[in-house]
Short mmCIF file of C-alpha atoms in Angstrom, two decimals:
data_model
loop_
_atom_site.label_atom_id
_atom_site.label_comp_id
_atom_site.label_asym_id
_atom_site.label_seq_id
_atom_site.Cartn_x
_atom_site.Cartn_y
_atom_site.Cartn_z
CA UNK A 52 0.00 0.00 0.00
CA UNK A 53 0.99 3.52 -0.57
CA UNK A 54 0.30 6.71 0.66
CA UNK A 55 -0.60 9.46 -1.05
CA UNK A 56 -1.64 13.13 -1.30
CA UNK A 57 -5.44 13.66 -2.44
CA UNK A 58 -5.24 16.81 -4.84
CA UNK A 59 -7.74 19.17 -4.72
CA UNK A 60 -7.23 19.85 -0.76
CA UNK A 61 -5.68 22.01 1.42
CA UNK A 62 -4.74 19.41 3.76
CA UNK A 63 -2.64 16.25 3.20
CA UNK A 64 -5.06 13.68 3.00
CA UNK A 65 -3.59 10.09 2.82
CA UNK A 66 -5.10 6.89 1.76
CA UNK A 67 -3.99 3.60 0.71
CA UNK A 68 -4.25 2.56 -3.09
CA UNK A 69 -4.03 -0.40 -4.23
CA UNK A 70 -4.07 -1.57 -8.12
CA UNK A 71 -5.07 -4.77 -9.97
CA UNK A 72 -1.42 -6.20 -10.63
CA UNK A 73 -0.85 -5.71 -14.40
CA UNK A 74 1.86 -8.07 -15.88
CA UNK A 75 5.12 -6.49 -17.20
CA UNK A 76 3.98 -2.82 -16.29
CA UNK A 77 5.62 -0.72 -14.03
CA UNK A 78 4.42 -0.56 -10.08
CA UNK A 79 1.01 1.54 -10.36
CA UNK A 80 1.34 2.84 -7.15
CA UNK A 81 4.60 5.04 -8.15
CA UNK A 82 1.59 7.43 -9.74
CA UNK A 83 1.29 9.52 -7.40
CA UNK A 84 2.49 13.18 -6.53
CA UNK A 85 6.28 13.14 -7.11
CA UNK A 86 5.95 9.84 -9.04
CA UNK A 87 5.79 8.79 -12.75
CA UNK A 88 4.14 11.10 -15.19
CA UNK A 89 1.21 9.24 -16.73
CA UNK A 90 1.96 9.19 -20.69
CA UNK A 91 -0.25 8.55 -23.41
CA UNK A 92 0.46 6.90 -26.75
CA UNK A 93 0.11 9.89 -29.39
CA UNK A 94 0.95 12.66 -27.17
CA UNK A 95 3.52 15.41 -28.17
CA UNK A 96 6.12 16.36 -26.01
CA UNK A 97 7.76 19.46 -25.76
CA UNK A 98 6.61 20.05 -29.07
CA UNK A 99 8.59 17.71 -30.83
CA UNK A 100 8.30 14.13 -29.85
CA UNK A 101 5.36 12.14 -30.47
CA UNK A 102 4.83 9.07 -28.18
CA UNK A 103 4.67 6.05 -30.79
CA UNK A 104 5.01 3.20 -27.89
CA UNK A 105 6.61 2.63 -24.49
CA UNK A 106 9.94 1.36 -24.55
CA UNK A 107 10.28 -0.33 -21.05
CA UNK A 108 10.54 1.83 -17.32
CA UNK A 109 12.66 2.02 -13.81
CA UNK A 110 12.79 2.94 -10.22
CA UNK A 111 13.08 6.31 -11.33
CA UNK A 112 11.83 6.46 -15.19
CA UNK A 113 9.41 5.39 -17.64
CA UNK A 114 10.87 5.17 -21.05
CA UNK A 115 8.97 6.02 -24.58
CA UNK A 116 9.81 5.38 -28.03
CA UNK A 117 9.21 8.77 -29.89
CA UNK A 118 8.99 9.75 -33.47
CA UNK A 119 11.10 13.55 -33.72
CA UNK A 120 8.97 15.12 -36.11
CA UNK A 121 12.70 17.73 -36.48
CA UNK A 122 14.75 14.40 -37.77
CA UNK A 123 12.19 11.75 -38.65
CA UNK A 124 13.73 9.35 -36.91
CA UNK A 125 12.71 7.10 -33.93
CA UNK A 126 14.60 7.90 -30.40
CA UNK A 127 13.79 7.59 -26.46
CA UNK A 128 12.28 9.50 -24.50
CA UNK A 129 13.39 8.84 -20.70
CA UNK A 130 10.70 10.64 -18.52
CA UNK A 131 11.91 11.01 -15.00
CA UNK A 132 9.94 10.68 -11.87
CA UNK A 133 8.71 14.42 -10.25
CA UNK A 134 10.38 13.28 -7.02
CA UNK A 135 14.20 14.38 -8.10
CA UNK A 136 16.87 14.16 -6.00
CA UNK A 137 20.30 13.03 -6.44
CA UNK A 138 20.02 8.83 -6.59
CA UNK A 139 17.47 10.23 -9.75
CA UNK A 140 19.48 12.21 -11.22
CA UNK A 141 22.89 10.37 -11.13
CA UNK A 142 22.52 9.19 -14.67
CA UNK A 143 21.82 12.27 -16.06
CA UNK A 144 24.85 13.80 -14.29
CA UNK A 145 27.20 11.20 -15.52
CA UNK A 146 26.03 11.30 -18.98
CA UNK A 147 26.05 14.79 -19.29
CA UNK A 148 30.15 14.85 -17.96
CA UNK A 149 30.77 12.19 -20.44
CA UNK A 150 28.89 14.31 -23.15
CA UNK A 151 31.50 17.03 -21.54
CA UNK A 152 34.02 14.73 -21.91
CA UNK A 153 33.07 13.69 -26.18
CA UNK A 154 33.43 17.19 -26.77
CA UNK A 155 37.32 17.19 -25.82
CA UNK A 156 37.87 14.12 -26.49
CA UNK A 157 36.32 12.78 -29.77
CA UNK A 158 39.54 10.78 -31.21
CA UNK A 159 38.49 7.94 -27.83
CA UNK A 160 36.92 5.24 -29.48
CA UNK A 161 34.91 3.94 -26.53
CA UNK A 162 32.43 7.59 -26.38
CA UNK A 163 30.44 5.96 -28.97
CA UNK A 164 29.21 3.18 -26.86
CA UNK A 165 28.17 5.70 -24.33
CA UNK A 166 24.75 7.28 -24.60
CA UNK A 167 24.39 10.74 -25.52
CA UNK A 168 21.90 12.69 -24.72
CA UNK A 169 20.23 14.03 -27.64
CA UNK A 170 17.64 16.48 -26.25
CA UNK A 171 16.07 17.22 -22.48
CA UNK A 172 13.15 19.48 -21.24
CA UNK A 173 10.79 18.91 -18.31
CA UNK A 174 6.97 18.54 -18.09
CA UNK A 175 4.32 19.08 -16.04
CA UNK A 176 1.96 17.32 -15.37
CA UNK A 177 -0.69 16.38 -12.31
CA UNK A 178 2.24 14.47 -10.45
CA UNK A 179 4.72 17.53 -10.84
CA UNK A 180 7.37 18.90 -12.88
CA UNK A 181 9.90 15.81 -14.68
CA UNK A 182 13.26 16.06 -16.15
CA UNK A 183 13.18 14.39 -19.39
CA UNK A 184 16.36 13.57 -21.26
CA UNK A 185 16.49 11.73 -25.14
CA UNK A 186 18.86 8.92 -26.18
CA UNK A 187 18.73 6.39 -29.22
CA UNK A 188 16.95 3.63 -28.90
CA UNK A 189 17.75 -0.13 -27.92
CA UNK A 190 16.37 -2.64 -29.35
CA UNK A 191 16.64 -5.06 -26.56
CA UNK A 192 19.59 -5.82 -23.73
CA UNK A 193 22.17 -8.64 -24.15
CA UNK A 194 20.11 -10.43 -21.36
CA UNK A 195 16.42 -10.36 -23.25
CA UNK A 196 18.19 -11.35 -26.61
CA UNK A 197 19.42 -14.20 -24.90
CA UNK A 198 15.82 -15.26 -22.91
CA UNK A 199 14.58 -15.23 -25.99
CA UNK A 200 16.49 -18.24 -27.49
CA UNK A 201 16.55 -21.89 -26.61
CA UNK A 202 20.50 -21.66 -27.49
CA UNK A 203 21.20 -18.92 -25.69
CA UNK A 204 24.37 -18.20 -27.96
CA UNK A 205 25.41 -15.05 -29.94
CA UNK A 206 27.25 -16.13 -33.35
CA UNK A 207 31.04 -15.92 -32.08
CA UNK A 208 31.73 -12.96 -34.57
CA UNK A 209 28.60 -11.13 -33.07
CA UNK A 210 29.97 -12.02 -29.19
CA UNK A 211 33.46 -10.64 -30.25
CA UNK A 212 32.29 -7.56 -31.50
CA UNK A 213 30.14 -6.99 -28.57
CA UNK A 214 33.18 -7.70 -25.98
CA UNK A 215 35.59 -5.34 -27.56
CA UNK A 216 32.92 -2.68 -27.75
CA UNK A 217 32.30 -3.62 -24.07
CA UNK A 218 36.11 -3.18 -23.04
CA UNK A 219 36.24 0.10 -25.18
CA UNK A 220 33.53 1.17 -22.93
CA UNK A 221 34.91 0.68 -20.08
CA UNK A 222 38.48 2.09 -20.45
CA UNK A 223 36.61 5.54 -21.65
CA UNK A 224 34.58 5.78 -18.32
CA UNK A 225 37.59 4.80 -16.39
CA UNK A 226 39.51 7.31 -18.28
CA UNK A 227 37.42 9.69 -17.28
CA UNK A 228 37.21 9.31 -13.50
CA UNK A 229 34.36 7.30 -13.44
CA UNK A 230 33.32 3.63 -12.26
CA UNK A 231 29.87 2.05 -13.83
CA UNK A 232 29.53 -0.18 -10.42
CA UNK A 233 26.81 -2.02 -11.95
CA UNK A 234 28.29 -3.79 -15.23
CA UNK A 235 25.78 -6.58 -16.78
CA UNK A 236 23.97 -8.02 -19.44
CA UNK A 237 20.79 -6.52 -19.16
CA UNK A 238 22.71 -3.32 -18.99
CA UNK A 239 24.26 -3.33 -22.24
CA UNK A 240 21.60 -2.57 -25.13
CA UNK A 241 21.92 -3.22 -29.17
CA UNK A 242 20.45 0.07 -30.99
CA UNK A 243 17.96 -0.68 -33.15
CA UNK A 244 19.25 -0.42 -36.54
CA UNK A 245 18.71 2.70 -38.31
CA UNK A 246 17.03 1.51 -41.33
CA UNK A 247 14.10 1.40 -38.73
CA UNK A 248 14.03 5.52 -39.02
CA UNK A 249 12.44 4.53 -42.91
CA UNK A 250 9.06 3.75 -41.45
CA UNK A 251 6.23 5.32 -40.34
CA UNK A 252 4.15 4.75 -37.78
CA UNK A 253 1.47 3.28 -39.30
CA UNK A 254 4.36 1.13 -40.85
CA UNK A 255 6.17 0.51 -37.57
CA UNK A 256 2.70 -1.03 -35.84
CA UNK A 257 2.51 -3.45 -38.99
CA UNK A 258 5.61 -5.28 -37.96
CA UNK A 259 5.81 -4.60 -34.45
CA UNK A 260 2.15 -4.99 -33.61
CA UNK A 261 -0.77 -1.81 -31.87
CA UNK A 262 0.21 -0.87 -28.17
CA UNK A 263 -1.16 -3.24 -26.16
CA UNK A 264 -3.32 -1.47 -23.47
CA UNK A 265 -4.74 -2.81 -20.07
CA UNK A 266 -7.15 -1.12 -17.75
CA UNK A 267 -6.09 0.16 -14.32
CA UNK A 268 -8.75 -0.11 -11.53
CA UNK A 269 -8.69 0.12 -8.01
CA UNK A 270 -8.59 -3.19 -6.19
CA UNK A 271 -11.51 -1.23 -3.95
CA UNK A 272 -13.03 0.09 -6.80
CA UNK A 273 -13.04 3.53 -5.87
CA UNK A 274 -12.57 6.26 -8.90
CA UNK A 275 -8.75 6.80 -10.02
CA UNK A 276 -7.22 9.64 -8.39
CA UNK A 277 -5.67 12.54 -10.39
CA UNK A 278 -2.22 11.42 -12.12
CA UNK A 279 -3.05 8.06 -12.59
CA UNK A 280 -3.52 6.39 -16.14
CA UNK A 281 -6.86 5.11 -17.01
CA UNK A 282 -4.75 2.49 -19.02
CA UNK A 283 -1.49 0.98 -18.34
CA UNK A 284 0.75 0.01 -21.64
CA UNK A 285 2.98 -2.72 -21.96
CA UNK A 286 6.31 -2.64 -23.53
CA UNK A 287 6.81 -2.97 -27.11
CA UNK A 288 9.07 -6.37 -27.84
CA UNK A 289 11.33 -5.18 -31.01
CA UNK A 290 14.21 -8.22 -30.52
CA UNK A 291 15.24 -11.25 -31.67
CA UNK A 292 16.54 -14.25 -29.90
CA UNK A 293 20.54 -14.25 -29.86
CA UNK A 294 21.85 -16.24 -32.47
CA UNK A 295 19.63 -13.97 -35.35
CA UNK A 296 21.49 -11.10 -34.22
CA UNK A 297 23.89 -10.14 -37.14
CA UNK A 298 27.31 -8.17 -37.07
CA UNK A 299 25.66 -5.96 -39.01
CA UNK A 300 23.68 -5.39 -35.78
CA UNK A 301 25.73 -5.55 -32.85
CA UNK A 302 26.64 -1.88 -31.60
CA UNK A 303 25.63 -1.53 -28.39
CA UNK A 304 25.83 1.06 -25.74
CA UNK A 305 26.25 0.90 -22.14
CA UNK A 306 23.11 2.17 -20.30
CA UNK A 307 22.08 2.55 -16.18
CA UNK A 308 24.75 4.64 -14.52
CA UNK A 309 22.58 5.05 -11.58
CA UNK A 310 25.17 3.04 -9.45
CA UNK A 311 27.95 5.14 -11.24
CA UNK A 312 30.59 7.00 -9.01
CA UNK A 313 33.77 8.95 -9.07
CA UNK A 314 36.61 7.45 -6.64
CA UNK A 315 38.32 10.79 -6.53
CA UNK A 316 35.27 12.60 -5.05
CA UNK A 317 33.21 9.37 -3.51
CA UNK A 318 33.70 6.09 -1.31
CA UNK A 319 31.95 3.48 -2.34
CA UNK A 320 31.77 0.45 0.25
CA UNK A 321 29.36 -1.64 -1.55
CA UNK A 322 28.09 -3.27 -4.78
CA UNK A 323 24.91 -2.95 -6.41
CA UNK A 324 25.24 -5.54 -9.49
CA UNK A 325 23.37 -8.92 -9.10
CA UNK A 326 24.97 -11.40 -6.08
CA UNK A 327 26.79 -13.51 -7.95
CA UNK A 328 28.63 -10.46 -10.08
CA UNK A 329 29.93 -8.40 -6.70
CA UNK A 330 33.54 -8.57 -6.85
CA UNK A 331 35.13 -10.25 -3.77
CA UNK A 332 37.13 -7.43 -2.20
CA UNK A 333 33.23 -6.89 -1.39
CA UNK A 334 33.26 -8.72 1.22
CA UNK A 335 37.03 -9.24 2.36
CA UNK A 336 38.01 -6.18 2.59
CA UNK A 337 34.67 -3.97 3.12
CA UNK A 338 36.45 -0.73 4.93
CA UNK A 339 37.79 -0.21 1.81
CA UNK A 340 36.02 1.86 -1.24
CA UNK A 341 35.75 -0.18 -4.60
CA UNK A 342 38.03 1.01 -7.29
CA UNK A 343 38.26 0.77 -10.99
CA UNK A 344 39.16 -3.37 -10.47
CA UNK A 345 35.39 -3.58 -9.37
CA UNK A 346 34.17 -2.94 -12.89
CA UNK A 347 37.29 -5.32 -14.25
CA UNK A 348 35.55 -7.94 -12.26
CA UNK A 349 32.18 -7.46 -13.70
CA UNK A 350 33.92 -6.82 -17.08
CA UNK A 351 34.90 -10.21 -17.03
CA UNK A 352 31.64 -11.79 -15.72
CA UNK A 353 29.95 -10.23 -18.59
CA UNK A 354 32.33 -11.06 -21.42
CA UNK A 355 32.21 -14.71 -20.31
CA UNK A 356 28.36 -14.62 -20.68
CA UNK A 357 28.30 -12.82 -23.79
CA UNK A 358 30.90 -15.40 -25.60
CA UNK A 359 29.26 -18.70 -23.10
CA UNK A 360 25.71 -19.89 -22.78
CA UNK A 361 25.83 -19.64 -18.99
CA UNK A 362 27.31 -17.59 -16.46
CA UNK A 363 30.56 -18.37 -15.18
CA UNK A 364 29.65 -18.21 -11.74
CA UNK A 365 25.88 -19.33 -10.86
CA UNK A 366 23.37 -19.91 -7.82
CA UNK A 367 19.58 -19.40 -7.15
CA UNK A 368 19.20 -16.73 -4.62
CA UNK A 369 22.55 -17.04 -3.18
CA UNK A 370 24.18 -16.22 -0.40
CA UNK A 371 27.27 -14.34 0.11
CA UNK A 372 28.92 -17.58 1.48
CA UNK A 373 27.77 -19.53 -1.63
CA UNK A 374 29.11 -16.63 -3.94
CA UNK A 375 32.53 -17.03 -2.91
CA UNK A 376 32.47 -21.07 -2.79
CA UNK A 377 32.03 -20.26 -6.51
CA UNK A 378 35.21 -18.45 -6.60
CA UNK A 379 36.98 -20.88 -4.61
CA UNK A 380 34.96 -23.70 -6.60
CA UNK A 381 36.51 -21.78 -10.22
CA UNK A 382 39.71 -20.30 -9.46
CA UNK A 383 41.67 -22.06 -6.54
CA UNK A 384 41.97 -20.81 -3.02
CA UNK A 385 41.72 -17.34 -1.71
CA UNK A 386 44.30 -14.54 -0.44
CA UNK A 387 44.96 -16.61 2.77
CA UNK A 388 43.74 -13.31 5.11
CA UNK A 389 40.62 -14.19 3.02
CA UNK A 390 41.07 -17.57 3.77
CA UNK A 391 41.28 -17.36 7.56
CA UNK A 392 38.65 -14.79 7.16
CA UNK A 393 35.77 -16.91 5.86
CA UNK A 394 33.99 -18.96 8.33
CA UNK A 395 32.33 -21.47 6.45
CA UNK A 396 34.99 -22.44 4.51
CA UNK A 397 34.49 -26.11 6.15
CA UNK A 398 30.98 -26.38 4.74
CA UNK A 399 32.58 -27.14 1.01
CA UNK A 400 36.48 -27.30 1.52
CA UNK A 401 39.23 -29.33 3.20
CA UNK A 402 42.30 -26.64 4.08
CA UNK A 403 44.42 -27.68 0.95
CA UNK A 404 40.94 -25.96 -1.02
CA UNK A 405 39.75 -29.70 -2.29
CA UNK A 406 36.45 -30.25 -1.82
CA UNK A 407 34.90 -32.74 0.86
CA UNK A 408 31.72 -34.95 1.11
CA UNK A 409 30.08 -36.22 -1.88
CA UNK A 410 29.84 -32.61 -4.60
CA UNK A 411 32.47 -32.31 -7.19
CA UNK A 412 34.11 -29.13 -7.68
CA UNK A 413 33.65 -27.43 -11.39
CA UNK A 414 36.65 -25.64 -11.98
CA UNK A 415 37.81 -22.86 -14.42
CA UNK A 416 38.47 -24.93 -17.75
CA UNK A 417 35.68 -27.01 -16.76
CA UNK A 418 33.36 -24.23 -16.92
CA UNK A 419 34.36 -22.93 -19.84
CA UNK A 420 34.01 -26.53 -21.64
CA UNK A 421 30.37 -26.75 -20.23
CA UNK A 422 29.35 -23.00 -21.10
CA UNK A 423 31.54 -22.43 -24.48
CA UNK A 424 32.71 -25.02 -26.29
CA UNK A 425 30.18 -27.51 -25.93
CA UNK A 426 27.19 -25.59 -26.28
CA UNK A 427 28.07 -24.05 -29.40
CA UNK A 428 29.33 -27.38 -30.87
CA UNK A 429 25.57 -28.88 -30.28
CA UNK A 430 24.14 -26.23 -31.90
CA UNK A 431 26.55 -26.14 -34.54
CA UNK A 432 27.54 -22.68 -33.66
CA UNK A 433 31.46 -22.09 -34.16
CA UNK A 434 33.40 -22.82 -30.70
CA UNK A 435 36.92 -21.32 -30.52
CA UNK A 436 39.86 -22.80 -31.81
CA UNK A 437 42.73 -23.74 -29.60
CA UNK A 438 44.44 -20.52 -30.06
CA UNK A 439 41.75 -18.23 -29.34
CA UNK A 440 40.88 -20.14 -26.31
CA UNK A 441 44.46 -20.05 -24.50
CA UNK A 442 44.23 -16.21 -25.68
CA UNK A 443 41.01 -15.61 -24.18
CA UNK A 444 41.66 -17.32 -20.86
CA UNK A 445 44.76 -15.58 -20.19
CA UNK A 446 43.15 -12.36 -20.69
CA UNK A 447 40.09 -13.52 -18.46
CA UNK A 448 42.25 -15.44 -16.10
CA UNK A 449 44.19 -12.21 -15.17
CA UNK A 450 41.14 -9.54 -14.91
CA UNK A 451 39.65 -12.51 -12.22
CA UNK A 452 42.77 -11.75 -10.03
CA UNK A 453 41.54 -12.32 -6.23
CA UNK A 454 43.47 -8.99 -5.17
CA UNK A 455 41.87 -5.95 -7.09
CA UNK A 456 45.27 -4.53 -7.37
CA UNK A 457 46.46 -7.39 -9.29
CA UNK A 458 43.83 -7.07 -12.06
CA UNK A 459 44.88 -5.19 -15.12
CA UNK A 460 43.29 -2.25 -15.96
CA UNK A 461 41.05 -1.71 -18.92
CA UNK A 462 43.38 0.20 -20.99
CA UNK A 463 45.64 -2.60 -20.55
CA UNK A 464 43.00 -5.23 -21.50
CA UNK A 465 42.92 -3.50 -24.85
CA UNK A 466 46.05 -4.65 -25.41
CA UNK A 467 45.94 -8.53 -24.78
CA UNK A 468 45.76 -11.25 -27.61
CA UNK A 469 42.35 -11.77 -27.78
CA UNK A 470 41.04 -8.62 -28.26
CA UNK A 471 43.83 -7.62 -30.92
CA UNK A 472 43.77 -11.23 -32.62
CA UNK A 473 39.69 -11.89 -32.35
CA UNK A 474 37.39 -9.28 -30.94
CA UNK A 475 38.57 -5.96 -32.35
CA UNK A 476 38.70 -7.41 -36.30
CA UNK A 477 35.44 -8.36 -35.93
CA UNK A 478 33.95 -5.09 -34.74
CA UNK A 479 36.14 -3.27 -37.72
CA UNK A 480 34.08 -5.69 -39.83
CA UNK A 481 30.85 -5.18 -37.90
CA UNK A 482 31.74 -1.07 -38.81
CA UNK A 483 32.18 -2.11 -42.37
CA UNK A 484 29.02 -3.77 -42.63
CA UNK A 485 26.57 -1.81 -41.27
CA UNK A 486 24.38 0.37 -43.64
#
């Protein structure tokens, strides 16, 4: 239940709300004064933007697909909640530095992988005044691409291209001051190609399909109050399942810098990205802020998925005991202050790190049999050749260093093997191929 203000008083009048659950739509009850703007399919904004479909929403945002009647061409609209403060506006303050940043700096490859924002205005509306910024559009995240197929494989070309862009990424925030803190698959979107920007709407609902609407009612009945939609819309699906992506189609950007900081101005004590992501100094060594090597860590998690069918490192609502008997499980025993540090490591381990009782460890090359090689061999999807898989585990092997200090950094990633041997040819020919 929620509390709200009733407009149209004087006093603050509060009552609870509740909403018939809608699938796939955001929380009703953010509606409210200080909430989500309720947005309309058709409606102009600021003018410019007309609202052809909803794109997907947040904690903090709702997010529209617009046509720009200026450039004809299809973008997103992120509407803010009316509530700002600064958790809300963190993303808009780190793009906008790295916008700074582009301006000074246009020769660094990995600025095109960041979004840029396009346009911003506010609106008002019943639930206040919102910050709205514009970006391009994704068509999906590396996650939904990948729920989508029953291989849950990229083509290997496609994976390279999307690593390297990745590590480009990453070396321009970090070159910049900044650390993403929350580096994962579903935060990593392909753009939807631009030959999209050729249709109209009318066009556009033809192959994607007519917003899909669904009622909103009060679970007492009672009328809606002011600033709440008399029809919730669901997200428009404009994927494909991972192995139809193309080259052609695989730039990406790096989206949700909510969780983004600045070492030189902020400590940061703790980690945001999903459990079995967090890095380990997490938990060893929590009086100390995360650093740069946080986001190596979650660099590598990613790539791994990206190029594997599963994650490297995997649990069902894990604990933080279970997370690092995954580390010990892939990589060997910990920094022995680590070591002494964890209490239950006598739940899984003997002291020489082998495991006890009747469960079988699954250790690095292991893993990456299960989750690379094999998978793509059964669907006859090309597995790396013995070259390209010493080059990419040494380069992965090294940025899962125990010790954050020993990982390298990303700049120095971009110089290993794999990506100068595999990953960055195939995004030159991605470049080369797209119209």
């Amino acid at each position: 239940m929620t509390s709200v203000k009733d407009n149209g008083t004087s006093d603050t009048i509060k009552r609870a709300i509740e909403y018939m659950p809608i699938e796939d739509v955001e929380k009703l009850e953010r509606y409210r004064p200080g909430g989500y703007h309720p947005t309309t399919i058709g409606e102009w904004l600021n003018g410019r933007y007309r609202i052809v479909h909803k794109l997907g929403f947040g904690a903090y945002s709702t997010i529209w697909m617009a046509r720009d009647q200026k450039t004809e061409k299809y973008l997103a609209v992120n509407i803010n909640i009316a509530d700002s403060n600064p958790t809300n506006s963190q993303e808009r303050n780190i793009l906008h530095q790295l916008g700074i940043a582009e301006l000074t700096a246009k020769t660094y490859p990995g600025s095109a992988i960041i979004p840029t924002i396009l346009d911003e205005f506010t609106i008002s509306g019943p639930n206040g005044v919102h910050q709205c910024f514009v970006t391009a559009v994704g068509m999906m995240n590396l996650a939904e691409a990948k729920d989508a197929s029953s291989f849950r494989l990229f083509q290997l070309s496609v994976a390279r291209a999307f690593s390297a862009q990745l590590v480009l990424a990453v070396a321009h925030l970090h070159s910049q001051g900044i650390v993403h803190a929350d580096l994962h698959p579903g935060n990593i979107l392909i753009l939807l190609p631009e030959s999209m920007d050729s249709l109209l709407s009318e066009q556009f609902y033809e192959r994607h399909g007519q917003p899909h609407h669904e009622p909103v009612t009060c679970l007492d009945q009672r009328p809606l109050p002011d600033g709440v939609p008399a029809q919730a819309v669901v997200p428009v699906w404009l994927g494909k399942a991972s192995e139809e992506v193309s080259l052609s189609e695989a730039q990406i950007v790096v989206t949700d810098f909510g969780e983004s900081f600045m070492p030189a101005t902020a400590a940061r004590h703790h980690s945001n990205t999903p459990n079995m992501l967090v890095p380990p100094e997490t938990y060893f060594e929590p009086e100390k802020s995360l650093f740069f090597s946080a986001d190596i860590w979650t660099l590598a998690c990613t790539i791994w998925e990206i190029i594997g069918q599963r994650p490297l490192f995997e649990g069902f609502t894990p604990s933080v005991d279970w997370v690092v008997k995954e580390h010990v499980d892939t990589f060997g025993k910990l920094p022995l202050p680590w070591w002494q540090k964890w209490e239950l490591r006598s739940k899984w381990f003997n002291e020489d790190r082998t495991r006890h009782g009747i469960t079988n460890s699954r250790p690095w090359v292991q893993r990456f049999t299960q989750s690379v090689q094999k998978p793509r061999e059964e669907f006859n999807m090309q597995p790396k050749g013995d070259a390209e898989r010493t080059a990419f585990l040494t380069m992965l092997r090294d940025m899962f260093a125990f010790e954050p200090e020993k990982r390298p950094s990303a700049g120095q990633i971009m110089e290993y093997e794999w990506l100068q041997q595999w990953a960055l040819p195939d995004l030159s020919r991605m470049k080369q191929n797209m119209p």
